[in-house]
Amino acid sequence: MSVYKRLEELKISLPPVATPAAAYVPYAQTGNLVFLSGHISKKDGQVWAGQLGKNIQTEEGKAAARAVAIDLMGTLHAAVGDLNKIKRIVKVMSLVNSTPDFTEQHLVTNGCSELLGQVFGEAGAHARSAFGVAQLPLGACVEIELIAELA
């Protein structure tokens, strides 16, 4: 099944690529690998700010990570022109703005990983890291970067 058909079934429309907020590009390709810069969590077009373990709970963080996955797919579409060209999502790295005692970064990051699996099927299974950090740009609760392989 087409990646776009899955997105349609999930009622997901891909956003345009966000303008970088600093001195970087949203993606870079070398060979058959595409590296996406970190994307911060957004809700209703605004930064989804907060800290896990303080004013955001795991389930809301998971929803924020899912929202980041949608933005990542929008950027990936812009980078390659057709998401059906993706052979595999290779790696996801997630940074979770969290208190020192919060230990569910892996569960927050599942919001991204589960959606990539739904959209890309087996090709969405990826290696992953999830870190807790003291702060993220603009106070975002989650930032995620991605590496994909083209067919």
mmCIF file of C-alpha atoms in Angstrom:
data_model
loop_
_atom_site.group_PDB
_atom_site.id
_atom_site.type_symbol
_atom_site.label_atom_id
_atom_site.label_comp_id
_atom_site.label_asym_id
_atom_site.label_seq_id
_atom_site.Cartn_x
_atom_site.Cartn_y
_atom_site.Cartn_z
ATOM 1 C CA MET A 1 0.000 0.000 0.000
ATOM 2 C CA SER A 2 1.180 3.509 -0.791
ATOM 3 C CA VAL A 3 2.564 5.581 2.064
ATOM 4 C CA TYR A 4 0.199 8.372 1.026
ATOM 5 C CA LYS A 5 -2.797 6.021 1.223
ATOM 6 C CA ARG A 6 -1.797 5.123 4.793
ATOM 7 C CA LEU A 7 -1.475 8.814 5.642
ATOM 8 C CA GLU A 8 -4.914 9.439 4.159
ATOM 9 C CA GLU A 9 -6.408 6.579 6.203
ATOM 10 C CA LEU A 10 -4.848 8.071 9.333
ATOM 11 C CA LYS A 11 -6.265 11.500 8.376
ATOM 12 C CA ILE A 12 -2.779 13.009 8.289
ATOM 13 C CA SER A 13 -1.836 15.798 5.916
ATOM 14 C CA LEU A 14 1.836 16.607 5.666
ATOM 15 C CA PRO A 15 2.913 20.124 6.593
ATOM 16 C CA PRO A 16 5.361 22.190 4.552
ATOM 17 C CA VAL A 17 8.994 22.300 5.632
ATOM 18 C CA ALA A 18 9.503 24.719 8.498
ATOM 19 C CA THR A 19 11.995 27.529 8.052
ATOM 20 C CA PRO A 20 15.129 26.795 10.110
ATOM 21 C CA ALA A 21 15.373 28.902 13.257
ATOM 22 C CA ALA A 22 19.182 29.057 13.161
ATOM 23 C CA ALA A 23 22.198 28.363 10.915
ATOM 24 C CA TYR A 24 21.345 24.928 9.484
ATOM 25 C CA VAL A 25 19.366 23.251 6.708
ATOM 26 C CA PRO A 26 16.275 21.123 7.334
ATOM 27 C CA TYR A 27 17.814 18.092 5.612
ATOM 28 C CA ALA A 28 20.960 16.885 3.906
ATOM 29 C CA GLN A 29 21.414 13.935 1.591
ATOM 30 C CA THR A 30 24.583 11.952 1.039
ATOM 31 C CA GLY A 31 24.431 8.883 -1.150
ATOM 32 C CA ASN A 32 21.197 7.080 -0.427
ATOM 33 C CA LEU A 33 20.849 8.468 3.106
ATOM 34 C CA VAL A 34 18.787 11.509 4.064
ATOM 35 C CA PHE A 35 19.492 13.166 7.406
ATOM 36 C CA LEU A 36 16.736 15.336 8.864
ATOM 37 C CA SER A 37 17.641 18.045 11.343
ATOM 38 C CA GLY A 38 15.958 18.008 14.724
ATOM 39 C CA HIS A 39 12.299 19.044 14.627
ATOM 40 C CA ILE A 40 10.727 20.487 17.773
ATOM 41 C CA SER A 41 7.233 19.713 18.978
ATOM 42 C CA LYS A 42 4.437 21.994 17.813
ATOM 43 C CA LYS A 43 0.743 22.167 18.624
ATOM 44 C CA ASP A 44 -1.651 24.315 16.606
ATOM 45 C CA GLY A 45 1.310 25.910 14.830
ATOM 46 C CA GLN A 46 3.011 27.016 18.056
ATOM 47 C CA VAL A 47 5.885 25.498 20.011
ATOM 48 C CA TRP A 48 4.581 22.707 22.241
ATOM 49 C CA ALA A 49 6.505 23.833 25.302
ATOM 50 C CA GLY A 50 6.869 22.192 28.673
ATOM 51 C CA GLN A 51 8.868 19.746 30.686
ATOM 52 C CA LEU A 52 8.040 16.089 31.161
ATOM 53 C CA GLY A 53 7.726 15.247 34.833
ATOM 54 C CA LYS A 54 6.890 18.863 35.688
ATOM 55 C CA ASN A 55 3.939 20.204 33.673
ATOM 56 C CA ILE A 56 3.559 17.538 30.968
ATOM 57 C CA GLN A 57 2.766 13.872 31.549
ATOM 58 C CA THR A 58 3.950 10.905 29.482
ATOM 59 C CA GLU A 59 0.815 10.568 27.332
ATOM 60 C CA GLU A 60 0.892 14.235 26.316
ATOM 61 C CA GLY A 61 4.596 13.907 25.570
ATOM 62 C CA LYS A 62 3.821 10.890 23.414
ATOM 63 C CA ALA A 63 1.273 12.986 21.488
ATOM 64 C CA ALA A 64 3.924 15.685 21.038
ATOM 65 C CA ALA A 65 6.377 13.096 19.664
ATOM 66 C CA ARG A 66 3.683 11.886 17.249
ATOM 67 C CA ALA A 67 3.215 15.478 16.069
ATOM 68 C CA VAL A 68 6.974 15.741 15.499
ATOM 69 C CA ALA A 69 6.827 12.556 13.385
ATOM 70 C CA ILE A 70 4.259 14.225 11.127
ATOM 71 C CA ASP A 71 6.528 17.247 10.696
ATOM 72 C CA LEU A 72 9.486 14.947 10.002
ATOM 73 C CA MET A 73 7.509 13.161 7.284
ATOM 74 C CA GLY A 74 6.630 16.523 5.732
ATOM 75 C CA THR A 75 10.311 17.411 5.579
ATOM 76 C CA LEU A 76 11.233 13.963 4.285
ATOM 77 C CA HIS A 77 8.632 14.322 1.529
ATOM 78 C CA ALA A 78 10.150 17.685 0.554
ATOM 79 C CA ALA A 79 13.637 16.165 0.581
ATOM 80 C CA VAL A 80 12.903 13.145 -1.623
ATOM 81 C CA GLY A 81 9.737 14.136 -3.516
ATOM 82 C CA ASP A 82 7.953 10.823 -2.890
ATOM 83 C CA LEU A 83 7.786 8.991 0.436
ATOM 84 C CA ASN A 84 7.323 5.725 -1.445
ATOM 85 C CA LYS A 85 11.042 6.023 -2.319
ATOM 86 C CA ILE A 86 11.936 5.407 1.321
ATOM 87 C CA LYS A 87 13.545 1.990 1.684
ATOM 88 C CA ARG A 88 13.835 2.279 5.448
ATOM 89 C CA ILE A 89 13.696 4.633 8.375
ATOM 90 C CA VAL A 90 17.160 3.861 9.725
ATOM 91 C CA LYS A 91 17.439 5.842 12.960
ATOM 92 C CA VAL A 92 15.447 8.157 15.201
ATOM 93 C CA MET A 93 17.037 10.225 17.958
ATOM 94 C CA SER A 94 14.694 11.802 20.473
ATOM 95 C CA LEU A 95 15.444 14.501 23.025
ATOM 96 C CA VAL A 96 12.855 14.880 25.760
ATOM 97 C CA ASN A 97 12.820 18.028 27.893
ATOM 98 C CA SER A 98 12.436 16.399 31.295
ATOM 99 C CA THR A 99 13.070 16.715 34.997
ATOM 100 C CA PRO A 100 16.006 14.780 36.472
ATOM 101 C CA ASP A 101 13.692 12.162 37.968
ATOM 102 C CA PHE A 102 11.587 11.571 34.816
ATOM 103 C CA THR A 103 12.497 8.177 33.316
ATOM 104 C CA GLU A 104 9.904 7.545 30.594
ATOM 105 C CA GLN A 105 11.667 9.192 27.641
ATOM 106 C CA HIS A 106 11.388 5.884 25.769
ATOM 107 C CA LEU A 107 7.601 5.881 26.180
ATOM 108 C CA VAL A 108 7.340 9.495 25.008
ATOM 109 C CA THR A 109 9.400 8.637 21.914
ATOM 110 C CA ASN A 110 7.024 5.769 21.107
ATOM 111 C CA GLY A 111 4.636 8.444 19.806
ATOM 112 C CA CYS A 112 7.017 8.987 16.901
ATOM 113 C CA SER A 113 8.159 5.390 16.448
ATOM 114 C CA GLU A 114 4.658 3.911 16.441
ATOM 115 C CA LEU A 115 3.426 6.378 13.816
ATOM 116 C CA LEU A 116 6.430 5.716 11.561
ATOM 117 C CA GLY A 117 5.632 2.005 11.825
ATOM 118 C CA GLN A 118 1.990 2.604 10.929
ATOM 119 C CA VAL A 119 2.878 4.720 7.912
ATOM 120 C CA PHE A 120 5.904 2.867 6.522
ATOM 121 C CA GLY A 121 5.143 -0.675 7.691
ATOM 122 C CA GLU A 122 8.275 -2.840 8.018
ATOM 123 C CA ALA A 123 10.342 -0.042 6.473
ATOM 124 C CA GLY A 124 9.408 2.101 9.473
ATOM 125 C CA ALA A 125 11.169 -0.197 11.983
ATOM 126 C CA HIS A 126 14.261 1.718 13.084
ATOM 127 C CA ALA A 127 17.118 1.943 15.539
ATOM 128 C CA ARG A 128 16.505 4.579 18.184
ATOM 129 C CA SER A 129 17.864 6.609 21.056
ATOM 130 C CA ALA A 130 15.806 8.581 23.571
ATOM 131 C CA PHE A 131 17.475 11.039 25.921
ATOM 132 C CA GLY A 132 16.275 13.225 28.738
ATOM 133 C CA VAL A 133 17.660 16.760 28.526
ATOM 134 C CA ALA A 134 17.471 19.819 30.756
ATOM 135 C CA GLN A 135 16.108 22.129 28.041
ATOM 136 C CA LEU A 136 15.333 22.336 24.312
ATOM 137 C CA PRO A 137 15.128 25.296 21.914
ATOM 138 C CA LEU A 138 12.186 27.610 22.625
ATOM 139 C CA GLY A 139 11.213 25.444 25.592
ATOM 140 C CA ALA A 140 9.879 22.632 23.362
ATOM 141 C CA CYS A 141 8.983 19.435 25.184
ATOM 142 C CA VAL A 142 10.370 17.101 22.468
ATOM 143 C CA GLU A 143 12.885 17.327 19.622
ATOM 144 C CA ILE A 144 13.477 14.466 17.188
ATOM 145 C CA GLU A 145 15.841 13.914 14.294
ATOM 146 C CA LEU A 146 15.685 11.128 11.708
ATOM 147 C CA ILE A 147 17.849 9.281 9.184
ATOM 148 C CA ALA A 148 16.183 7.540 6.212
ATOM 149 C CA GLU A 149 17.501 5.351 3.422
ATOM 150 C CA LEU A 150 16.301 5.731 -0.152
ATOM 151 C CA ALA A 151 15.562 2.730 -2.350
#
